[in-house]
Coordinates of C-alpha atoms and ligand atoms in Angstrom, one line a residue:
M1 CA 3.6 -30.2 15.1
K2 CA 4.3 -31.3 18.4
L3 CA 5.6 -28.5 20.9
A4 CA 8.8 -30.2 21.8
A5 CA 9.9 -30.1 18.2
L6 CA 8.9 -27.1 16.9
A7 CA 10.8 -25.8 20.4
A8 CA 14.1 -27.7 19.3
A9 CA 14.0 -27.2 15.6
L10 CA 13.7 -22.8 16.5
N11 CA 16.3 -23.1 19.4
L12 CA 13.3 -22.5 22.3
P13 CA 13.8 -23.2 25.4
A14 CA 12.1 -26.8 25.5
P15 CA 8.5 -27.3 27.4
T16 CA 8.0 -28.8 31.0
Q17 CA 4.5 -29.2 30.2
T18 CA 2.5 -31.5 27.8
P19 CA 5.7 -31.7 25.4
E20 CA 3.4 -33.6 22.6
A21 CA 0.6 -31.2 22.5
D22 CA -0.4 -30.5 18.7
V23 CA 1.0 -26.7 17.6
T24 CA -1.2 -26.2 14.8
G25 CA -0.6 -22.3 14.5
V26 CA 1.1 -19.5 16.0
T27 CA -0.7 -15.8 16.5
H28 CA -0.4 -12.4 18.4
N29 CA -3.5 -11.9 19.1
A30 CA -6.0 -14.0 21.5
A31 CA -9.4 -13.1 19.9
W32 CA -7.8 -14.9 16.8
A33 CA -6.1 -17.8 18.7
E34 CA -7.3 -21.3 16.9
P35 CA -7.7 -24.9 18.8
G36 CA -4.1 -26.1 18.5
S37 CA -2.4 -22.1 18.4
L38 CA 0.6 -20.9 20.4
F39 CA -0.5 -17.7 21.6
V40 CA 2.7 -15.2 21.5
A41 CA 2.1 -13.1 24.6
V42 CA 3.8 -9.8 22.9
R43 CA 4.3 -6.6 25.4
G44 CA 3.1 -3.8 23.2
A45 CA 2.6 -0.1 23.3
R46 CA -1.2 -0.4 24.5
A47 CA -1.2 -3.8 25.9
D48 CA 0.9 -6.4 27.1
G49 CA -0.1 -9.7 25.6
H50 CA 0.2 -11.6 28.7
S51 CA -2.6 -9.7 30.0
F52 CA -5.2 -12.5 27.2
I53 CA -4.0 -15.9 28.2
A54 CA -7.0 -16.3 28.8
Q55 CA -9.1 -15.3 26.4
A56 CA -6.3 -17.3 23.8
Q57 CA -6.7 -20.9 26.1
E58 CA -10.9 -20.0 25.6
R59 CA -10.5 -20.5 22.3
G60 CA -8.4 -23.6 22.2
A61 CA -4.8 -22.4 22.1
V62 CA -2.1 -24.7 23.9
A63 CA 0.9 -23.4 24.3
V64 CA 2.3 -19.4 25.6
L65 CA 4.8 -18.0 24.7
G66 CA 6.7 -14.8 25.7
E67 CA 9.4 -12.8 27.4
G68 CA 8.4 -13.6 31.0
L69 CA 5.2 -13.9 32.8
P70 CA 5.0 -10.8 34.6
T71 CA 3.9 -10.3 38.8
G72 CA 0.5 -11.8 39.6
V73 CA -0.3 -13.7 36.0
Q74 CA -0.5 -16.6 35.8
T75 CA -1.7 -19.7 33.5
T76 CA -2.2 -23.6 32.9
L77 CA -0.7 -23.5 30.0
P78 CA 3.2 -24.7 28.9
Y79 CA 4.8 -21.2 28.5
L80 CA 7.8 -20.7 26.7
Q81 CA 10.5 -17.3 28.0
V82 CA 12.3 -16.0 25.3
P83 CA 14.8 -12.8 25.2
D84 CA 12.3 -11.5 22.0
A85 CA 9.3 -12.3 21.6
R86 CA 8.1 -10.6 18.2
A87 CA 10.8 -12.2 16.7
A88 CA 10.1 -15.5 18.1
L89 CA 6.3 -14.9 16.4
A90 CA 8.1 -14.4 13.8
D91 CA 10.4 -17.3 13.5
L92 CA 7.5 -19.5 14.7
A93 CA 5.1 -18.1 11.6
A94 CA 8.0 -18.9 9.5
E95 CA 8.3 -22.3 10.3
L96 CA 4.4 -23.5 11.2
H97 CA 4.0 -22.4 7.3
G98 CA 7.0 -24.4 5.8
H99 CA 9.2 -21.1 5.0
P100 CA 7.2 -20.3 1.9
S101 CA 9.4 -17.6 0.8
R102 CA 12.0 -20.1 0.1
D103 CA 10.2 -21.3 -3.3
L104 CA 9.4 -18.2 -3.9
K105 CA 11.7 -15.2 -5.5
V106 CA 10.6 -12.2 -3.5
V107 CA 11.7 -8.6 -3.9
G108 CA 10.8 -6.4 -1.1
V109 CA 10.0 -2.9 -1.5
T110 CA 11.1 0.2 1.2
G111 CA 11.6 3.9 1.4
T112 CA 9.1 6.7 2.5
D113 CA 7.6 7.1 -0.4
G114 CA 6.1 5.1 -3.5
K115 CA 6.2 1.7 -2.7
T116 CA 2.7 1.2 -3.6
T117 CA 3.7 2.4 -6.9
T118 CA 6.9 0.7 -6.9
S119 CA 5.7 -2.6 -5.7
W120 CA 3.0 -2.9 -8.1
L121 CA 5.3 -1.9 -11.0
T122 CA 7.6 -4.4 -9.7
R123 CA 5.0 -7.5 -9.8
H124 CA 3.6 -6.1 -13.4
L125 CA 7.1 -6.3 -15.2
L126 CA 7.4 -9.4 -13.3
R127 CA 4.2 -11.0 -15.0
A128 CA 5.2 -9.4 -18.4
A129 CA 8.3 -11.5 -17.9
G130 CA 6.4 -14.7 -17.6
L131 CA 7.0 -15.1 -13.6
P132 CA 3.4 -15.9 -12.1
T133 CA 3.6 -13.0 -9.2
G134 CA 1.8 -11.8 -6.5
L135 CA 1.8 -9.0 -4.9
L136 CA 1.7 -7.7 -1.1
S137 CA 1.0 -4.0 -0.6
T138 CA -0.8 -0.8 1.5
A139 CA -4.0 -1.9 -1.3
G140 CA -3.9 -6.0 -0.3
Y141 CA -2.5 -8.9 -1.9
E142 CA -3.0 -10.1 -5.2
L143 CA -2.6 -13.4 -6.1
P144 CA -1.2 -14.2 -9.2
D145 CA -4.6 -14.1 -11.2
G146 CA -4.4 -10.2 -10.6
K147 CA -7.5 -10.2 -8.5
L148 CA -7.4 -7.8 -5.0
R149 CA -7.7 -9.7 -1.7
Q150 CA -7.9 -7.9 1.9
F151 CA -6.4 -8.9 5.3
P152 CA -8.2 -8.4 8.8
A153 CA -7.0 -5.5 10.4
H154 CA -5.1 -3.6 8.1
F155 CA -1.5 -2.4 7.7
T156 CA 1.0 -2.1 4.7
T157 CA 2.7 -5.0 5.8
P158 CA 1.1 -7.6 8.5
E159 CA 2.4 -9.4 11.4
A160 CA 4.0 -12.5 10.9
P161 CA 1.7 -15.0 10.7
Q162 CA -0.5 -13.3 8.4
L163 CA 2.3 -12.6 5.9
Q164 CA 3.4 -16.1 6.3
S165 CA 0.2 -17.1 5.8
I166 CA -0.4 -15.0 2.9
L167 CA 2.8 -16.2 1.2
R168 CA 1.8 -19.6 1.5
E169 CA -1.1 -19.1 -0.1
L170 CA 0.7 -17.2 -3.6
L171 CA 2.2 -20.6 -3.1
Q172 CA -0.7 -22.6 -3.3
A173 CA -1.8 -20.3 -6.3
G174 CA 1.1 -21.1 -8.3
A175 CA 3.1 -17.7 -7.8
Q176 CA 7.0 -18.2 -8.7
A177 CA 8.0 -14.9 -7.5
A178 CA 6.1 -12.2 -4.9
V179 CA 6.7 -9.1 -4.2
L180 CA 6.5 -7.1 -1.0
E181 CA 6.0 -4.3 0.3
A182 CA 8.1 -3.2 3.7
S183 CA 7.0 -1.0 5.8
S184 CA 8.9 0.6 8.6
H185 CA 7.5 -0.3 11.1
A186 CA 7.1 -3.9 10.2
L187 CA 10.8 -4.0 9.7
A188 CA 11.5 -2.6 13.6
L189 CA 8.8 -4.9 15.0
H190 CA 9.8 -8.2 13.0
R191 CA 7.2 -8.9 10.8
V192 CA 9.1 -9.8 7.8
R193 CA 11.8 -11.4 9.9
G194 CA 12.7 -14.8 8.4
V195 CA 11.5 -13.8 4.3
A196 CA 14.0 -15.4 2.7
W197 CA 14.7 -11.9 -0.2
D198 CA 15.7 -12.3 -3.8
A199 CA 16.6 -8.2 -4.2
A200 CA 15.5 -5.0 -2.0
I201 CA 14.3 -2.0 -3.7
W202 CA 15.1 1.4 -1.8
T203 CA 13.0 4.0 -2.8
H204 CA 13.8 7.1 -1.0
L205 CA 13.9 8.7 3.1
T206 CA 12.0 11.7 4.3
R207 CA 11.6 12.9 7.8
E208 CA 8.3 10.2 8.2
H209 CA 7.0 8.1 11.8
L210 CA 9.5 9.6 14.1
D211 CA 6.9 9.1 16.8
F212 CA 7.3 5.6 16.6
H213 CA 11.3 5.4 15.0
G214 CA 12.5 7.9 17.6
S215 CA 14.6 9.7 15.1
V216 CA 15.2 10.2 11.6
E217 CA 18.2 7.9 12.4
G218 CA 16.4 5.3 14.1
Y219 CA 13.8 5.3 11.1
F220 CA 17.0 5.1 8.7
A221 CA 18.5 2.5 10.5
D222 CA 14.8 0.1 10.8
K223 CA 14.5 0.5 6.9
R224 CA 18.3 -0.3 6.0
R225 CA 17.1 -3.7 8.0
L226 CA 15.6 -4.7 4.2
I227 CA 19.1 -4.2 2.4
E228 CA 20.9 -5.6 5.0
A229 CA 18.7 -9.2 5.3
A230 CA 18.8 -9.1 0.9
P231 CA 21.9 -10.7 -0.8
F232 CA 20.9 -7.5 -4.4
A233 CA 19.6 -4.3 -3.4
V234 CA 18.6 -2.1 -5.8
L235 CA 19.9 1.8 -4.4
N236 CA 18.2 5.2 -5.2
A237 CA 22.1 7.5 -6.6
D238 CA 19.4 10.3 -6.1
D239 CA 18.6 9.5 -2.5
P240 CA 21.5 10.4 -0.2
W241 CA 21.3 8.4 2.8
T242 CA 21.8 5.7 -0.7
E243 CA 26.0 6.4 0.3
Q244 CA 24.9 4.6 3.7
L245 CA 23.0 1.6 1.8
R246 CA 26.3 1.0 -0.4
G247 CA 28.0 -2.7 0.1
V248 CA 25.5 -3.6 2.9
A249 CA 23.9 -6.2 0.5
P250 CA 26.5 -8.7 -0.9
Q251 CA 25.4 -6.9 -4.9
E252 CA 24.0 -4.2 -5.9
V253 CA 22.5 -1.7 -8.3
T254 CA 21.6 1.8 -9.0
Y255 CA 19.2 4.1 -10.1
S256 CA 18.9 8.0 -11.1
A257 CA 15.5 9.7 -12.9
E258 CA 18.3 12.8 -11.7
G259 CA 20.6 12.3 -14.7
G260 CA 23.6 11.0 -11.5
A261 CA 25.5 8.6 -12.5
A262 CA 24.5 5.1 -12.0
D263 CA 23.6 1.4 -13.4
W264 CA 19.5 2.4 -14.4
Q265 CA 19.4 5.9 -15.7
A266 CA 16.1 8.1 -18.0
D267 CA 17.1 10.6 -19.8
K268 CA 14.5 12.8 -22.4
V269 CA 11.7 13.0 -19.9
Q270 CA 8.3 13.8 -21.4
Q271 CA 4.6 14.4 -19.5
S272 CA 1.8 14.0 -21.4
G273 CA -2.2 13.8 -20.1
R274 CA -1.3 10.8 -21.3
G275 CA 1.3 9.6 -19.2
L276 CA 5.6 10.1 -19.6
S277 CA 7.9 8.8 -21.7
F278 CA 11.4 8.5 -21.4
R279 CA 15.0 6.7 -22.6
V280 CA 16.1 3.9 -20.2
H281 CA 19.8 3.7 -20.3
S282 CA 20.5 -0.1 -18.2
P283 CA 23.1 -2.6 -17.9
L284 CA 20.5 -4.5 -20.9
G285 CA 21.5 -1.4 -23.3
E286 CA 19.4 1.5 -23.9
F287 CA 15.3 1.9 -25.1
A288 CA 12.4 3.8 -25.5
A289 CA 10.0 3.5 -22.4
E290 CA 6.2 4.6 -22.1
L291 CA 4.8 4.4 -19.0
P292 CA 0.8 5.5 -18.8
M293 CA 1.5 7.2 -15.1
I294 CA 1.2 10.0 -14.2
G295 CA 3.9 12.6 -12.3
A296 CA 7.4 12.6 -13.5
F297 CA 8.6 10.6 -10.0
N298 CA 7.1 7.6 -11.3
V299 CA 10.1 7.6 -14.0
A300 CA 12.5 6.6 -10.6
N301 CA 9.6 4.2 -9.9
A302 CA 10.0 2.6 -12.5
L303 CA 13.2 2.8 -12.9
A304 CA 14.1 0.3 -9.7
A305 CA 11.0 -1.6 -10.9
M306 CA 13.2 -2.4 -13.7
A307 CA 16.1 -2.9 -12.0
A308 CA 14.8 -5.3 -9.7
A309 CA 12.8 -7.3 -12.4
A310 CA 15.7 -8.2 -14.6
H311 CA 18.1 -9.0 -12.3
L312 CA 15.1 -12.0 -12.0
G313 CA 15.3 -12.4 -15.8
A314 CA 12.9 -9.8 -17.7
T315 CA 14.9 -8.6 -20.6
A316 CA 15.1 -5.3 -21.9
E317 CA 12.3 -6.4 -24.5
Q318 CA 9.8 -7.6 -21.6
L319 CA 10.2 -4.4 -19.5
Q320 CA 10.1 -1.7 -22.7
A321 CA 6.4 -3.8 -23.3
G322 CA 5.6 -4.1 -19.0
L323 CA 5.9 0.2 -19.0
A324 CA 3.2 0.2 -21.4
S325 CA 0.9 -2.0 -20.6
F326 CA 0.7 -0.5 -17.0
G327 CA -2.9 -0.2 -15.7
G328 CA -1.5 2.1 -12.8
V329 CA -2.7 1.4 -9.3
P330 CA -6.2 0.7 -8.4
G331 CA -7.8 4.5 -6.9
R332 CA -3.9 6.4 -7.3
M333 CA -4.0 8.9 -10.0
Q334 CA -5.6 5.5 -12.1
L335 CA -6.2 6.7 -15.6
V336 CA -9.8 5.8 -16.8
R337 CA -9.7 4.1 -20.6
G338 CA -12.6 5.0 -21.8
P339 CA -13.5 4.7 -25.8
A340 CA -11.4 5.2 -28.4
G341 CA -11.5 9.0 -29.5
P342 CA -11.4 12.4 -28.0
Q343 CA -12.2 12.0 -25.2
P344 CA -11.3 14.3 -21.6
R345 CA -9.2 12.6 -19.4
V346 CA -10.5 10.5 -16.2
I347 CA -8.7 9.8 -13.8
V348 CA -9.5 8.0 -9.9
D349 CA -7.6 8.9 -7.0
F350 CA -8.6 8.3 -3.0
A351 CA -6.5 12.3 -2.3
H352 CA -9.7 13.2 0.0
T353 CA -8.2 15.5 2.5
P354 CA -7.6 19.5 1.3
P355 CA -3.7 18.4 1.1
S356 CA -4.2 15.8 -0.9
L357 CA -6.7 17.3 -2.8
E358 CA -4.9 19.8 -3.4
K359 CA -1.7 18.3 -4.6
A360 CA -3.1 16.0 -6.8
L361 CA -5.2 18.9 -8.6
Q362 CA -1.8 21.1 -9.3
T363 CA -0.6 17.5 -10.4
L364 CA -3.6 17.1 -12.8
R365 CA -3.1 20.8 -13.4
S366 CA 0.2 21.1 -15.5
T367 CA -1.0 17.9 -18.1
T368 CA -4.2 19.6 -18.6
G369 CA -4.5 21.8 -21.8
G370 CA -8.9 22.5 -21.1
Q371 CA -10.7 23.4 -17.7
L372 CA -10.2 21.2 -15.2
W373 CA -12.9 19.1 -13.0
V374 CA -13.2 17.3 -9.9
V375 CA -15.9 15.6 -8.6
I376 CA -15.7 15.0 -4.5
G377 CA -17.2 14.5 -0.7
S378 CA -16.2 14.0 2.6
A379 CA -17.2 11.3 4.9
G380 CA -19.6 11.7 7.9
G381 CA -20.6 10.0 11.3
N382 CA -17.7 11.2 13.0
R383 CA -14.9 11.6 10.3
D384 CA -12.9 14.3 10.4
P385 CA -16.0 17.3 10.1
L386 CA -14.0 20.2 10.2
K387 CA -12.0 18.9 7.1
R388 CA -15.5 20.1 5.2
A389 CA -15.3 23.7 4.1
P390 CA -11.5 23.0 3.9
L391 CA -12.6 20.6 1.2
G392 CA -14.7 22.7 -1.0
E393 CA -12.1 26.2 0.0
V394 CA -9.6 23.6 -2.1
A395 CA -11.8 22.3 -4.8
G396 CA -13.2 25.9 -5.6
R397 CA -9.9 27.0 -6.1
C398 CA -7.7 24.8 -8.0
A399 CA -10.3 23.0 -10.0
D400 CA -12.4 25.0 -12.9
Q401 CA -15.4 23.0 -12.1
A402 CA -16.2 21.4 -8.8
I403 CA -19.1 19.1 -7.6
F404 CA -20.1 18.5 -4.4
T405 CA -21.4 14.8 -3.9
E406 CA -22.1 12.1 -1.4
E407 CA -18.5 9.8 0.2
D408 CA -19.8 8.2 2.4
H409 CA -21.9 10.2 4.6
R410 CA -23.7 7.9 6.7
E411 CA -26.4 8.5 9.1
T412 CA -25.0 12.2 9.0
P413 CA -27.6 14.1 6.9
L414 CA -26.4 14.6 3.0
Q415 CA -27.0 18.1 2.8
D416 CA -25.6 19.2 5.7
I417 CA -22.1 17.7 4.5
L418 CA -22.8 19.3 1.1
A419 CA -23.4 22.8 3.0
A420 CA -20.3 23.0 4.3
M421 CA -18.2 22.1 1.2
E422 CA -20.2 25.1 -0.2
R423 CA -19.4 27.5 2.5
G424 CA -16.2 27.0 1.7
A425 CA -16.3 27.5 -1.7
R426 CA -18.1 30.5 -1.3
E427 CA -15.7 31.8 1.4
G428 CA -12.9 31.2 -0.4
G429 CA -14.2 33.2 -2.9
H430 CA -15.3 31.2 -5.9
S431 CA -18.6 29.7 -7.5
N432 CA -17.7 27.6 -9.9
F433 CA -18.9 24.9 -7.8
R434 CA -22.6 22.5 -7.5
S435 CA -23.8 19.7 -5.7
I436 CA -25.3 16.5 -7.1
P437 CA -26.2 14.8 -4.1
D438 CA -25.8 11.2 -6.2
R439 CA -22.5 10.2 -6.5
Q440 CA -23.2 8.1 -9.8
E441 CA -25.0 10.9 -10.7
A442 CA -22.6 13.2 -10.1
I443 CA -19.6 11.3 -11.9
R444 CA -21.6 11.2 -15.1
Y445 CA -22.7 14.6 -15.5
A446 CA -19.2 15.8 -14.9
V447 CA -17.3 13.1 -17.0
T448 CA -20.3 13.9 -20.1
Q449 CA -20.4 17.6 -19.4
A450 CA -16.1 17.4 -19.9
Q451 CA -14.6 18.0 -23.5
P452 CA -11.9 16.7 -24.6
G453 CA -8.7 18.3 -23.7
D454 CA -10.4 18.8 -19.8
T455 CA -9.4 16.5 -17.2
V456 CA -12.0 15.2 -14.6
L457 CA -10.6 14.2 -11.2
L458 CA -13.3 11.3 -9.3
A459 CA -11.7 11.7 -6.0
G460 CA -12.0 10.3 -2.2
K461 CA -13.3 7.1 -3.0
G462 CA -10.2 4.9 -4.9
P463 CA -9.9 1.9 -5.3
E464 CA -12.8 1.3 -2.0
D465 CA -15.4 -1.2 -2.8
T466 CA -18.4 -0.2 -1.0
L467 CA -20.4 3.1 -0.3
E468 CA -21.8 3.8 3.0
R469 CA -25.2 5.8 2.3
D470 CA -27.2 6.5 5.8
T471 CA -27.3 2.8 7.5
E472 CA -26.9 1.6 4.2
T473 CA -24.1 0.1 2.2
V474 CA -23.8 -0.7 -0.6
P475 CA -21.2 -2.1 -3.1
W476 CA -19.1 0.0 -5.2
N477 CA -16.2 0.9 -7.8
E478 CA -15.5 3.9 -8.3
T479 CA -13.0 3.1 -11.9
R480 CA -16.3 1.2 -13.5
E481 CA -18.3 4.1 -12.7
A482 CA -16.1 6.3 -14.5
E483 CA -15.7 3.8 -17.7
E484 CA -19.6 4.1 -17.8
A485 CA -19.8 7.6 -17.4
L486 CA -17.2 7.7 -20.6
A487 CA -19.5 5.0 -22.0
L488 CA -22.9 7.4 -21.9
R489 CA -20.9 10.3 -24.2
R490 CA -22.4 10.4 -27.7
P491 CA -19.4 10.3 -29.9
Ligands
LIG501 C1 3.0 1.0 15.7 C2 2.7 -0.4 15.4 O1 2.9 -1.0 14.5 N1 2.0 -0.7 16.2 C3 1.6 -2.3 16.1 C4 2.3 -3.3 17.5 O2 1.4 -2.7 18.6 P1 2.0 -2.8 20.5 O3 3.3 -3.4 19.9 O4 2.7 -1.9 20.4 O5 1.0 -4.0 20.4 P2 -0.7 -3.5 21.1 O6 -1.3 -2.3 20.8 O7 0.1 -3.1 22.5 O8 -0.5 -4.9 21.9 C5 0.4 -5.9 22.7 C6 -0.2 -7.1 22.3 O9 -1.6 -8.1 22.5 C7 -2.6 -8.2 22.0 N2 -3.6 -7.8 22.4 C8 -4.1 -6.5 21.9 C9 -5.7 -6.3 22.7 C10 -6.3 -7.6 22.8 O10 -7.1 -7.0 22.8 N3 -5.6 -8.5 22.4 C11 -4.6 -8.9 22.1 O11 -4.3 -10.2 22.3 C12 -1.8 -7.8 20.1 O12 -2.1 -8.2 19.0 C13 -0.4 -7.3 20.6 O13 0.3 -8.5 20.3 O14 1.5 -4.3 17.4 C14 -0.2 -4.3 16.9 C15 -0.5 -5.8 16.6 O15 -0.2 -6.4 15.7 C16 -0.3 -3.5 15.9 O16 -2.2 -3.3 16.1 C17 -0.1 -2.3 15.9 O17 -0.2 -1.3 15.4 C18 -0.6 0.0 15.5 C19 -2.5 -0.5 15.5 C20 -0.2 0.6 14.4 O18 -1.4 1.8 13.7 N4 0.4 0.8 13.5 C21 1.2 1.0 12.2 C22 1.2 2.8 12.5 C23 1.9 0.8 11.0 O19 2.2 -0.7 11.3 N5 2.1 1.0 9.6 C24 2.8 0.4 8.9 C25 2.8 1.3 7.5 C26 2.9 2.5 8.3 C27 3.7 3.6 6.9 O20 4.5 3.6 6.0 O21 3.1 4.6 6.2 C28 2.2 -0.7 8.4 O22 2.9 -2.0 7.6 O23 0.9 -1.1 8.5
LIG502 N1 9.7 8.1 -6.4 C1 9.0 8.7 -5.5 N2 9.6 9.9 -5.0 C2 9.1 11.0 -4.1 N3 7.5 11.0 -3.6 C3 6.7 9.7 -4.0 C4 8.0 8.6 -5.2 N4 6.7 8.3 -5.2 C5 5.4 8.5 -5.1 N5 5.6 9.2 -4.8 C6 4.5 10.4 -3.8 O1 4.1 9.3 -2.8 C7 2.2 9.0 -3.2 C8 2.1 8.6 -2.2 O2 2.7 7.1 -3.2 P1 2.9 6.0 -2.5 O3 1.4 5.0 -2.2 O4 3.5 4.6 -3.8 O5 3.9 5.2 -2.0 P2 3.7 4.6 -0.2 O6 3.5 6.3 0.1 O7 5.8 4.4 -0.4 O8 3.2 3.8 0.2 P3 1.6 3.4 1.1 O9 0.7 3.5 0.0 O10 2.2 2.5 1.9 O11 1.8 4.7 1.9 C9 2.4 9.8 -4.6 O12 1.1 10.2 -4.9 C10 3.3 10.2 -4.9 O13 2.8 11.5 -4.1

């Protein structure tokens, strides 16, 4: 698109130089500029993008946009001045990618916790309803083919140029719907500006990220932007903040997992080793639900996902079948499917800090009739060596059997890490541990020694696809390792 035409389309100031320059893309990161890029110089908290104009130009940028050239900075490129560079970045990204969200049914999910789970559930229910659906979440992005992909610079919600390009890719891959996790940072920094939402889900709000948002009110105000931008809101009646969200979107439904008055309600919740069962009362009628997920909070996530999917056309039967076939979020309290017959329950989770390990083991304890096992390591290199002993202590205290093993030890001698974990367990007064340095062997040992009724938690790696051993990086798939270990059990 010609620079002048692009500027006119977005009501940006007309360029005084090279109006006929061809703009083929937009970026906020000078290192990502390509021939034909428009470089948006963002004044950030750590850097001023204007310092990188020369780098962007060297890489082929044809124009710069910013909130004003700082004193002493000059450029030979055309410079478009706007009041809000991040807002313009989002508008340009949407325009240059042809507004892909307008051709998709888009569901946004925001809240302090539950975004990732609810996003995955929603995309699964939409697929169960026959809609080819893409997904963008902390865990990566997924085309309707179901294969998870990563994008550079790990974000929950990436900056607008990446976001719009992913939406375009989804559309080209045949998606008719997309589910996007919208972080509060993304909402505050205009990363999702220009997305044409069809529905917005609110999980709940608790104090978090106050360093960035300033106050809990500021955090709420940033998250609220998603509800303000959506024509249809799915609100959590159990969250006190919801009062301030009522009537913000033109249409809304509420959900409650705690017996509150709401359009979507659940009762008769039961937890077992294999998941949750509950009864749903909804505008689509009343029906029984089975959800192979651990953690009662997932009832709320499921209600929210169902309400959004129903808005996009899913029937009660499709929702019921969709919940029952949900495979979980990769590496997050993920139940590993094993061969038929009595088996220990095996779970893959990415908990890798002492508090998250403790929480995961406590959650599993409540539905474990037999022994609780954990396989856990601690990363090497410069990754927080002080957590090794506490991890050992938590494993010894909260599990019946703890197996310490490798977990990206990098250049740090593995024996040193294992010794620190053992010391932590021993000093906590526990002797229920052993170290098996090779992770595959450790997993196979735990899974084959455990009995039906036991739970084996494989903690730390979650969905990561590599294992860093000394200077070597090897491919890794914890779920597959678990499946193979289960298959080794004698029938
Ligand atoms: C608070 C926050 O989100 N800040 C993001 C924001 O930073 P910023 O505006 O201060 O920018 P800056 O780093 O000062 O840089 C200014 C500009 O110079 C550019 N630059 C900078 C250096 C350089 O060498 N070249 C260059 O071009 C940058 O691309 C940027 O455009 O824009 C930067 C560029 O995209 C991001 O890297 C940065 O993410 C920081 C690193 C971050 O940690 N963000 C996290 C907190 C985040 O966004 N998390 C949420 C999830 C939160 C949750 O729910 O847990 C997420 O959506 O992932
Ligand atoms: N509806 C919920 N209410 C309260 N806690 C929840 C809820 N859903 C999930 N959690 C807790 O929050 C943790 C993180 O959940 P999830 O990954 O789905 O959400 P998120 O934190 O919003 O996303 P992200 O992965 O982007 O940080 C879960 O392991 C669980 O302990």
